[in-house]
Amino acid sequence: MADQADFETSAGNGGETHQHVAKAGSHGGEGHLTTNQGLRISDNQNQLKAGARGPVLLEDFVLREKIFHFDHERIPERIVHARGSAAHGFFEAYESLADITRADLFQRAGERTPVFTRFSTVAGGAGSVDTPRDVRGFAVKFYTKEGNWDLVGNNIPVFFIQDAIKFPDLIHAAKMEADRGYPQAATAHDTFWDFVGLMPESTHMIMWAMSDRTIPRTLRTIQGFGIHTFRFVNAEGRSTFVKFHWKPKQGLASTCWDEAVKIAGADPDFQRRDLFEAIDRGDYPEWELGIQAFDQKFADSLPYDVLDATKIIPEELLPVRPIGRMVLDRWPDNFFAETEQVAYCPANIVPGIDFSNDPLLQGRLFSYLDTQLKRLGSTNFHQIPINQPKQCPVMNFQRDGHMQMLQPKGRANYEPNSLAAAGETAGPRECPHTGFTSFAGRAESDEQGDKLRIRPESFADHYSQARLFFRSLDPAEQAHLASALVFELSKVGLEHVRTRVLSNLVNVDPDLARRVADGLAMPLPEASPVAAPILDLDPSPALRIIRGALDLKTLEGRSVGILIADGSDGKAVDDLTSAIGDAGGRPVIVAPKVGGAKMADGSILKADGQLAGMPSVLFDAIAVILSDEGCRSLLEEAAAVQFVMDAFVHLKAIGHSKEAQPLLDKAGVRADEGVLEIGKSFLDAAGTRHWDREPKVRTLA
Ligand code: HDD
């Protein structure tokens, strides 16, 4: 028997009808190994055999139970967003929002609500890499006192399609091609661009997807968006439309494409590791939650429809009001139990929050619940600890089903009942005052009443906001976007598909289309026909990453790789390491051998990583502290030359000792404001990328 303490029970969801829930994860304690029936195991190394060299016996139930369980360890991965990383934390409200919502989590300044947040890529399988060009999922489960609220968003504020009926087509086209099973986690292939070309409504999202937003530096440096228009509803029943925004305190930062590709090889788990390590060292990632709140009159004043998920409301037109912050401060105990089994669902809302008629959102309300049954195998998936409400009971008469964990007592399993009159437990009752009621106001759609498979006229403009996005970007970002289009379309074998996409791009911006056509060495086609006039909307600088509002110049939370070798000046390394730490950064020592290098004074300085295994793509800036002799030896080392060369072409700051200059020369480093001898100004330079270097190191479209 295992120690009794290993099998503690918790009240969990217990309420009147749900009794105790055995605590999952109780198998982690010290003690004796047992079978799942609690039988103590005497030998976990050998099967039961008939004689020392004889055949294995079918009777070996210890073996069979162990292998049976192992064989079933995998569950179906998510059809989309399969690869993800998650963390626990809290949401803290800044002030009472009682004027616009009755949602309990927004009533009191300083109130904290536990959250579980999962970030993901979309297209790749669970075992794919962290840094493909892809949208990042940003899903937050708020365990409120009134039930779980899930805000299941992305790091991009718009979506590819307007109507949920197109979702399976979109995902089929984006994922590996059906016959060949590749490419994994990549949109650079025929079927994706075929779909995109034929669905001009995806053009705005394509602009975002081809921008640096989809190659984020870390998960800590992405924005998040609820995308759809939702509603807040206050105690009087008045509705206000809201759009949700998450802004990273760490700033918004992306990689260069070449860098993202190299990170995939150097560390396929780069972003997962970064999140884990940041939380582990107490550098808790934080986001501010903000809302754009508006009424029907404001919605009616816009030249696009707020129910159309391919549209944003520019922040310059309607500022984002900060309403609280989320801090992620605890890594899950167990990846499978929590990150894999967490079941988000946009239909999980609480009183004071409600849906709009956005047809994409409406379709999602069905899909997520359905997918959980397939993945988690039972309608009782809500009883898995990560999915249970943490601050309120679950009480109802839903019963039985696969893997039912609860043991309700008594006869009451229907409502209403009058069993209380006989002294029996009657169970929970509905509550018209505190229970959730759907917002009953007049529907936004004038078409309400007729059954129609139709797209409203107000959804017809597919290009104005794509143009707005492109024209709002910094020139360096525009060049990255154009080059990404060239790269992706170069991987498309079907020429008519490339031509069709180019025709759509002409509608976005003729200059962009020309740059992409030049990059492909293809003629520029005519613009594709449009269903609505294309508007020149005012640019929105808030959409920029580079030189935008969230482009922070700081070492906080960023890493500096310090390359050393035998003969380096130990004091210079120490001084730099402390200075980086004081500035909130993370120094990482890289040496030809992981055991360390012999400093000039004879001491040994241990390395955090070996040069061949820690290329500079893993860092935000680099320093090279070498002696003459150390530098000479590294001139013959391709990994060292590449370390410096990549940092330069990825626009990172390079600090160096005088003696390291020959290595910089060999790597083709040219002097600019980001290349400095080690000193105070290097620390300033290391807090940012050096965009002005871009034209010197790459030919962009
Ligand atoms: Fe979805 C997962 C985000 C449209 C159907 N979606 C999923 C996840 C995120 C999003 C972040 C992963 C949640 C997690 O970490 O477990 N999805 C979005 C956004 C959308 C969107 C921001 C548009 C604005 N999704 C969308 C549509 C459908 C789905 C239109 C279907 C009609 N999504 C699913 C799903 C998934 C999912 C198949 C797969 C795994 C899961 O739900 O739990 O049901």
XYZ file of C-alpha atoms in Angstrom, residues 173-662:
490
model
C -5.231 24.432 -46.839
C -2.724 25.716 -44.277
C -1.631 22.394 -42.784
C 0.603 19.793 -44.430
C -0.610 18.974 -47.943
C -2.939 16.007 -47.886
C -1.039 13.588 -50.108
C 2.586 14.313 -49.169
C 2.322 15.147 -45.485
C 4.507 18.270 -45.718
C 5.387 21.042 -45.145
C 5.044 20.936 -41.391
C 4.281 24.234 -39.620
C 4.650 26.348 -42.744
C 2.282 28.300 -44.939
C 4.798 28.526 -47.804
C 3.098 26.013 -50.082
C 0.567 25.726 -52.897
C -2.632 24.879 -51.063
C -2.422 27.676 -48.508
C -1.825 30.384 -51.105
C -4.420 28.868 -53.421
C -7.009 29.283 -50.668
C -5.791 32.762 -49.771
C -5.887 33.956 -53.375
C -9.456 32.737 -53.745
C -10.563 34.260 -50.424
C -9.788 37.974 -50.648
C -11.282 38.443 -47.171
C -8.045 36.883 -45.872
C -5.910 39.711 -47.338
C -5.835 41.867 -44.208
C -4.751 38.912 -42.045
C -2.168 37.979 -44.687
C -0.563 41.387 -44.214
C -0.208 40.648 -40.499
C 0.884 37.059 -41.106
C 3.651 38.165 -43.471
C 4.783 40.899 -41.077
C 7.272 40.283 -38.275
C 4.331 39.666 -35.904
C 4.422 35.993 -36.833
C 8.107 35.550 -36.029
C 8.074 36.882 -32.456
C 11.286 36.936 -30.465
C 9.696 35.268 -27.444
C 6.213 34.522 -26.153
C 6.853 37.240 -23.585
C 7.107 39.828 -26.354
C 3.809 39.282 -28.162
C 0.589 41.226 -27.976
C -2.726 39.443 -27.547
C -6.173 40.246 -28.880
C -9.683 38.944 -28.259
C -10.327 39.827 -31.929
C -14.130 39.671 -31.978
C -16.357 42.388 -30.702
C -17.762 41.198 -27.362
C -20.198 42.845 -25.005
C -19.925 44.084 -21.466
C -23.302 44.181 -19.707
C -23.773 46.159 -16.468
C -26.147 45.521 -13.559
C -28.892 47.551 -15.254
C -28.618 45.367 -18.332
C -26.994 48.050 -20.493
C -24.624 46.663 -23.124
C -21.321 48.177 -24.273
C -19.298 46.668 -27.109
C -15.710 45.793 -26.198
C -12.579 44.591 -27.927
C -9.826 43.132 -25.753
C -6.108 43.891 -26.048
C -3.117 42.415 -24.161
C 0.017 44.599 -24.207
C 3.310 43.046 -23.100
C 5.190 44.929 -20.370
C 8.352 43.440 -21.851
C 7.685 45.301 -25.109
C 6.903 43.971 -28.543
C 9.838 42.267 -30.276
C 10.345 40.032 -33.260
C 13.156 38.192 -34.963
C 14.518 38.452 -38.491
C 13.323 35.622 -40.738
C 16.815 34.183 -41.194
C 17.214 34.241 -37.416
C 13.894 32.459 -36.796
C 14.938 29.725 -39.233
C 18.278 29.262 -37.481
C 16.706 29.232 -34.015
C 14.494 26.376 -35.175
C 17.627 24.286 -35.701
C 19.588 25.537 -32.699
C 16.761 25.154 -30.202
C 13.369 23.894 -31.442
C 11.979 24.671 -27.953
C 13.388 28.185 -27.838
C 10.180 29.992 -26.872
C 8.984 27.328 -24.477
C 12.373 27.350 -22.767
C 12.431 31.138 -22.648
C 9.049 31.255 -20.906
C 10.018 28.530 -18.462
C 13.375 30.075 -17.622
C 11.961 33.579 -17.212
C 9.389 32.321 -14.707
C 11.985 30.117 -13.043
C 14.311 33.049 -12.357
C 11.450 35.231 -11.075
C 11.368 37.495 -14.136
C 7.605 37.126 -14.420
C 6.122 38.086 -17.772
C 3.347 40.614 -17.533
C 0.680 41.956 -19.864
C -1.730 44.830 -19.458
C -5.322 44.098 -20.409
C -7.060 46.942 -22.163
C -10.422 47.457 -23.805
C -11.783 49.497 -26.625
C -15.315 50.199 -25.424
C -17.956 51.666 -27.728
C -21.643 51.871 -28.385
C -23.829 51.170 -31.389
C -23.676 54.804 -32.497
C -19.877 54.651 -32.700
C -20.095 51.297 -34.505
C -22.506 52.803 -37.033
C -20.092 55.679 -37.699
C -17.355 53.328 -38.980
C -16.951 52.508 -42.664
C -16.696 48.799 -41.758
C -18.666 46.393 -39.623
C -17.590 45.689 -36.031
C -19.025 42.183 -36.394
C -16.465 41.431 -39.119
C -13.432 39.690 -37.588
C -11.201 40.815 -40.465
C -11.369 44.414 -39.208
C -9.700 46.390 -36.421
C -10.699 49.645 -34.834
C -7.478 51.702 -34.939
C -6.294 52.797 -31.509
C -5.907 56.331 -32.830
C -9.667 56.367 -33.437
C -10.628 54.661 -30.185
C -7.887 54.488 -27.551
C -7.325 51.322 -25.549
C -8.307 51.802 -21.907
C -6.073 49.765 -19.540
C -8.223 47.809 -17.062
C -5.818 45.423 -15.362
C -2.683 43.336 -15.615
C -1.830 39.670 -15.904
C 1.323 38.240 -14.355
C 2.470 34.699 -15.100
C 4.421 33.483 -12.103
C 4.165 29.717 -11.919
C 5.085 26.951 -14.317
C 2.708 23.936 -14.450
C 3.658 20.950 -12.306
C 2.973 18.605 -15.172
C 2.883 19.437 -18.877
C 0.340 16.792 -19.855
C -2.027 17.229 -16.929
C -2.235 20.967 -17.358
C -0.933 22.346 -20.664
C -2.147 19.435 -22.763
C -5.446 18.838 -20.990
C -6.539 22.432 -20.554
C -9.744 22.936 -22.521
C -10.460 26.497 -23.570
C -13.783 27.491 -24.993
C -14.940 30.931 -26.146
C -18.419 29.958 -24.902
C -17.105 30.027 -21.312
C -18.274 33.452 -20.199
C -19.513 34.951 -16.936
C -22.380 37.308 -16.066
C -21.451 40.771 -17.350
C -19.730 39.469 -20.511
C -21.602 38.387 -23.621
C -21.167 37.634 -27.296
C -21.839 39.746 -30.335
C -23.303 38.358 -33.539
C -19.873 38.052 -35.188
C -20.446 34.937 -37.349
C -16.923 33.689 -36.716
C -17.401 33.881 -32.966
C -20.800 32.247 -33.200
C -19.293 29.235 -34.999
C -16.502 28.971 -32.429
C -19.090 28.648 -29.677
C -19.900 25.181 -31.012
C -16.481 23.973 -32.101
C -14.476 24.078 -28.899
C -16.824 22.059 -26.712
C -17.081 19.477 -29.436
C -13.333 19.175 -29.896
C -12.767 18.576 -26.169
C -14.875 15.436 -26.256
C -12.686 14.055 -29.040
C -9.445 15.051 -27.376
C -10.136 14.345 -23.750
C -12.451 11.427 -24.375
C -15.262 12.209 -21.997
C -18.001 14.729 -21.402
C -16.532 14.965 -17.913
C -13.395 16.794 -19.089
C -14.438 19.715 -16.892
C -13.550 17.585 -13.869
C -9.859 17.496 -14.826
C -8.243 19.764 -12.216
C -6.899 22.346 -14.712
C -10.397 22.795 -16.129
C -12.256 23.022 -12.817
C -13.417 26.399 -11.572
C -11.166 27.298 -8.640
C -13.217 29.905 -6.868
C -16.764 28.619 -7.041
C -18.570 25.300 -6.777
C -20.000 23.311 -9.697
C -23.490 22.102 -8.842
C -25.918 20.525 -11.215
C -27.697 17.295 -12.075
C -25.552 16.269 -15.009
C -24.603 12.697 -14.239
C -22.548 9.703 -15.220
C -20.547 9.438 -18.449
C -17.064 8.106 -19.079
C -14.550 8.650 -16.297
C -17.043 10.183 -13.929
C -14.996 11.253 -10.884
C -17.826 12.346 -8.618
C -20.035 10.299 -6.298
C -23.216 12.285 -5.761
C -25.312 11.120 -2.831
C -29.034 10.682 -2.619
C -31.908 10.426 -5.083
C -32.045 14.002 -6.298
C -30.851 13.978 -9.890
C -33.584 16.106 -11.454
C -34.908 19.599 -11.017
C -37.329 20.740 -9.760
C -37.880 18.210 -6.999
C -39.620 18.335 -3.651
C -37.447 15.805 -1.871
C -36.573 18.351 0.788
C -40.104 17.946 2.117
C -39.204 14.346 2.926
C -36.006 15.428 4.660
C -33.812 14.419 1.739
C -31.174 16.546 0.018
C -32.863 18.403 -2.812
C -29.770 19.692 -4.626
C -29.149 23.042 -6.306
C -31.774 25.345 -7.839
C -31.646 27.935 -10.592
C -31.340 31.577 -9.534
C -33.016 34.239 -11.682
C -31.232 37.056 -9.803
C -27.610 35.980 -9.816
C -27.638 33.486 -12.654
C -26.302 34.229 -16.128
C -28.798 35.784 -18.504
C -28.063 36.389 -22.156
C -28.142 39.975 -23.312
C -31.640 40.385 -24.650
C -31.266 43.664 -26.546
C -32.243 44.110 -30.141
C -29.934 42.136 -32.399
C -27.443 44.207 -34.397
C -28.561 42.667 -37.629
C -31.425 44.205 -39.550
C -31.752 40.919 -41.381
C -32.808 39.147 -38.189
C -35.818 37.002 -38.848
C -35.102 35.567 -42.286
C -33.144 32.355 -42.695
C -30.303 33.280 -45.024
C -26.942 31.879 -46.021
C -25.570 35.287 -46.822
C -22.636 37.597 -46.144
C -23.812 41.123 -45.276
C -22.875 43.950 -47.655
C -21.050 45.606 -44.761
C -18.478 42.756 -44.875
C -17.621 43.358 -48.544
C -14.526 45.568 -48.262
C -11.488 43.271 -48.075
C -8.694 45.679 -48.915
C -8.977 49.044 -47.120
C -7.666 47.742 -43.812
C -4.973 45.611 -45.474
C -3.780 48.867 -47.046
C -4.105 50.670 -43.716
C -1.902 48.035 -42.060
C 0.798 48.052 -44.733
C 0.976 51.837 -44.953
C 1.168 52.203 -41.169
C 4.398 50.193 -40.861
C 7.951 51.409 -40.538
C 9.811 51.138 -43.892
C 12.026 48.336 -42.531
C 8.889 46.397 -41.527
C 7.359 46.983 -44.948
C 10.490 45.545 -46.527
C 10.320 42.486 -44.254
C 6.675 42.002 -45.178
C 7.342 42.293 -48.905
C 10.269 39.875 -48.608
C 8.154 37.397 -46.659
C 5.604 37.450 -49.484
C 8.379 36.836 -52.002
C 9.744 33.960 -49.926
C 6.364 32.293 -49.445
C 5.231 32.733 -53.037
C 8.602 31.456 -54.277
C 7.684 28.168 -52.607
C 4.400 28.064 -54.512
C 4.736 25.867 -57.582
C 1.476 26.810 -59.286
C 2.075 29.960 -61.278
C -1.605 30.875 -61.594
C -1.823 30.908 -57.795
C 1.072 33.374 -57.538
C -0.528 35.573 -60.191
C -3.870 35.599 -58.388
C -2.250 36.615 -55.094
C -0.344 39.378 -56.900
C -3.648 40.640 -58.358
C -5.051 40.885 -54.846
C -1.920 42.674 -53.632
C -2.367 45.352 -56.293
C -5.552 46.304 -54.459
C -3.658 46.575 -51.190
C -0.856 48.759 -52.467
C 0.434 48.860 -56.055
C 3.973 49.525 -54.865
C 3.910 46.480 -52.586
C 2.572 44.348 -55.437
C 5.326 45.630 -57.741
C 8.041 44.859 -55.189
C 6.724 41.330 -54.732
C 6.343 40.785 -58.498
C 9.944 42.003 -58.989
C 11.128 39.652 -56.263
C 9.463 36.776 -58.091
C 10.582 38.034 -61.512
C 6.953 37.918 -62.626
C 4.906 40.475 -64.551
C 2.561 42.604 -62.484
C -1.006 41.513 -63.266
C -4.138 43.650 -63.281
C -5.835 44.267 -59.965
C -8.453 41.673 -59.066
C -12.086 42.861 -59.101
C -13.363 44.337 -55.849
C -16.798 44.169 -54.268
C -16.534 47.517 -52.484
C -14.527 50.715 -53.021
C -11.074 50.685 -51.387
C -10.651 53.486 -48.866
C -7.476 55.333 -47.906
C -7.896 55.175 -44.143
C -5.613 57.190 -41.863
C -2.467 55.238 -40.992
C -2.217 53.834 -37.461
C 1.344 54.069 -36.068
C 0.152 51.947 -33.101
C 0.396 48.950 -35.443
C 4.173 49.189 -35.738
C 6.580 46.895 -33.976
C 9.738 48.693 -35.053
C 9.921 52.222 -33.653
C 6.372 51.754 -32.364
C 4.910 52.464 -28.926
C 5.832 49.016 -27.571
C 9.338 48.886 -29.080
C 11.128 49.241 -25.740
C 14.833 50.011 -25.551
C 15.856 48.032 -22.524
C 17.990 45.129 -21.420
C 15.302 44.021 -18.980
C 14.375 40.432 -19.654
C 16.826 40.237 -22.600
C 19.947 38.145 -22.915
C 23.526 38.944 -23.886
C 25.766 36.105 -25.080
C 29.362 36.714 -23.985
C 31.914 34.817 -26.046
C 35.149 34.051 -24.220
C 38.153 31.807 -24.826
C 41.418 30.940 -23.112
C 43.279 34.121 -22.234
C 40.211 36.405 -21.909
C 40.296 39.160 -19.303
C 38.317 37.644 -16.400
C 37.752 40.998 -14.711
C 36.330 42.516 -17.877
C 33.950 39.543 -18.167
C 32.929 39.867 -14.496
C 32.330 43.594 -14.799
C 30.214 43.151 -17.888
C 28.256 40.276 -16.365
C 27.387 42.381 -13.311
C 26.511 45.424 -15.400
C 24.142 43.357 -17.549
C 22.537 41.876 -14.416
C 22.176 45.357 -12.885
C 20.394 46.491 -16.039
C 17.895 43.616 -15.642
C 19.460 41.559 -18.428
C 20.701 37.991 -18.491
C 24.388 37.384 -19.236
C 25.189 33.993 -20.768
C 28.833 32.890 -21.001
C 29.697 30.998 -24.177
C 33.078 29.294 -24.604
C 34.572 26.753 -26.996
C 34.253 24.163 -24.194
C 31.408 24.054 -21.685
C 33.760 23.338 -18.783
C 35.031 26.877 -19.221
C 38.104 28.781 -20.299
C 41.333 29.748 -18.539
C 41.317 33.490 -17.923
C 44.444 35.644 -18.258
C 44.961 35.482 -14.486
C 44.916 31.671 -14.541
C 41.445 31.252 -13.055
C 38.880 29.043 -14.787
C 35.598 30.679 -15.817
C 32.829 28.168 -16.332
C 30.641 28.562 -19.407
C 26.849 28.378 -19.588
C 27.063 26.826 -22.995
C 29.377 25.505 -25.672
C 29.975 27.648 -28.721
C 28.813 25.038 -31.255
C 25.550 24.528 -29.327
C 24.797 28.158 -28.470
C 24.798 30.280 -31.612
C 24.151 34.003 -31.294
C 20.584 33.654 -32.644
C 19.666 32.623 -29.100
C 20.641 36.032 -27.686
C 19.414 39.594 -27.992
C 22.933 41.051 -28.157
C 26.476 39.709 -27.955
C 29.814 40.618 -26.435
C 33.139 39.166 -27.540
C 35.883 39.383 -24.914
C 39.063 37.818 -26.251
C 42.786 38.109 -25.874
C 45.028 38.349 -28.954
C 45.812 34.677 -28.666
C 42.197 33.677 -27.989
C 41.064 35.668 -30.990
C 43.689 34.031 -33.207
C 42.445 30.570 -32.237
C 38.806 31.503 -32.922
C 39.618 32.877 -36.378
C 39.901 29.261 -37.471
C 36.602 28.316 -35.822
C 33.589 28.614 -38.149
C 31.126 28.636 -35.233
C 32.879 31.695 -33.757
C 32.880 33.570 -37.065
C 29.208 32.657 -37.545
C 28.427 33.763 -33.969
C 29.589 37.265 -34.772
C 28.349 37.361 -38.367
C 24.809 36.333 -37.432
C 24.624 38.872 -34.617
C 25.618 41.542 -37.127
C 23.170 40.549 -39.852
C 20.395 40.092 -37.301
C 20.919 43.728 -36.362
C 22.091 43.044 -32.818
C 24.495 45.100 -30.752
C 28.047 43.737 -30.645
C 30.331 44.742 -27.773
C 33.946 43.658 -28.001
C 37.406 43.901 -26.517
C 40.008 45.590 -28.738
C 41.725 42.251 -29.222
C 38.571 40.719 -30.730
C 38.646 43.068 -33.743
C 40.205 40.526 -36.170
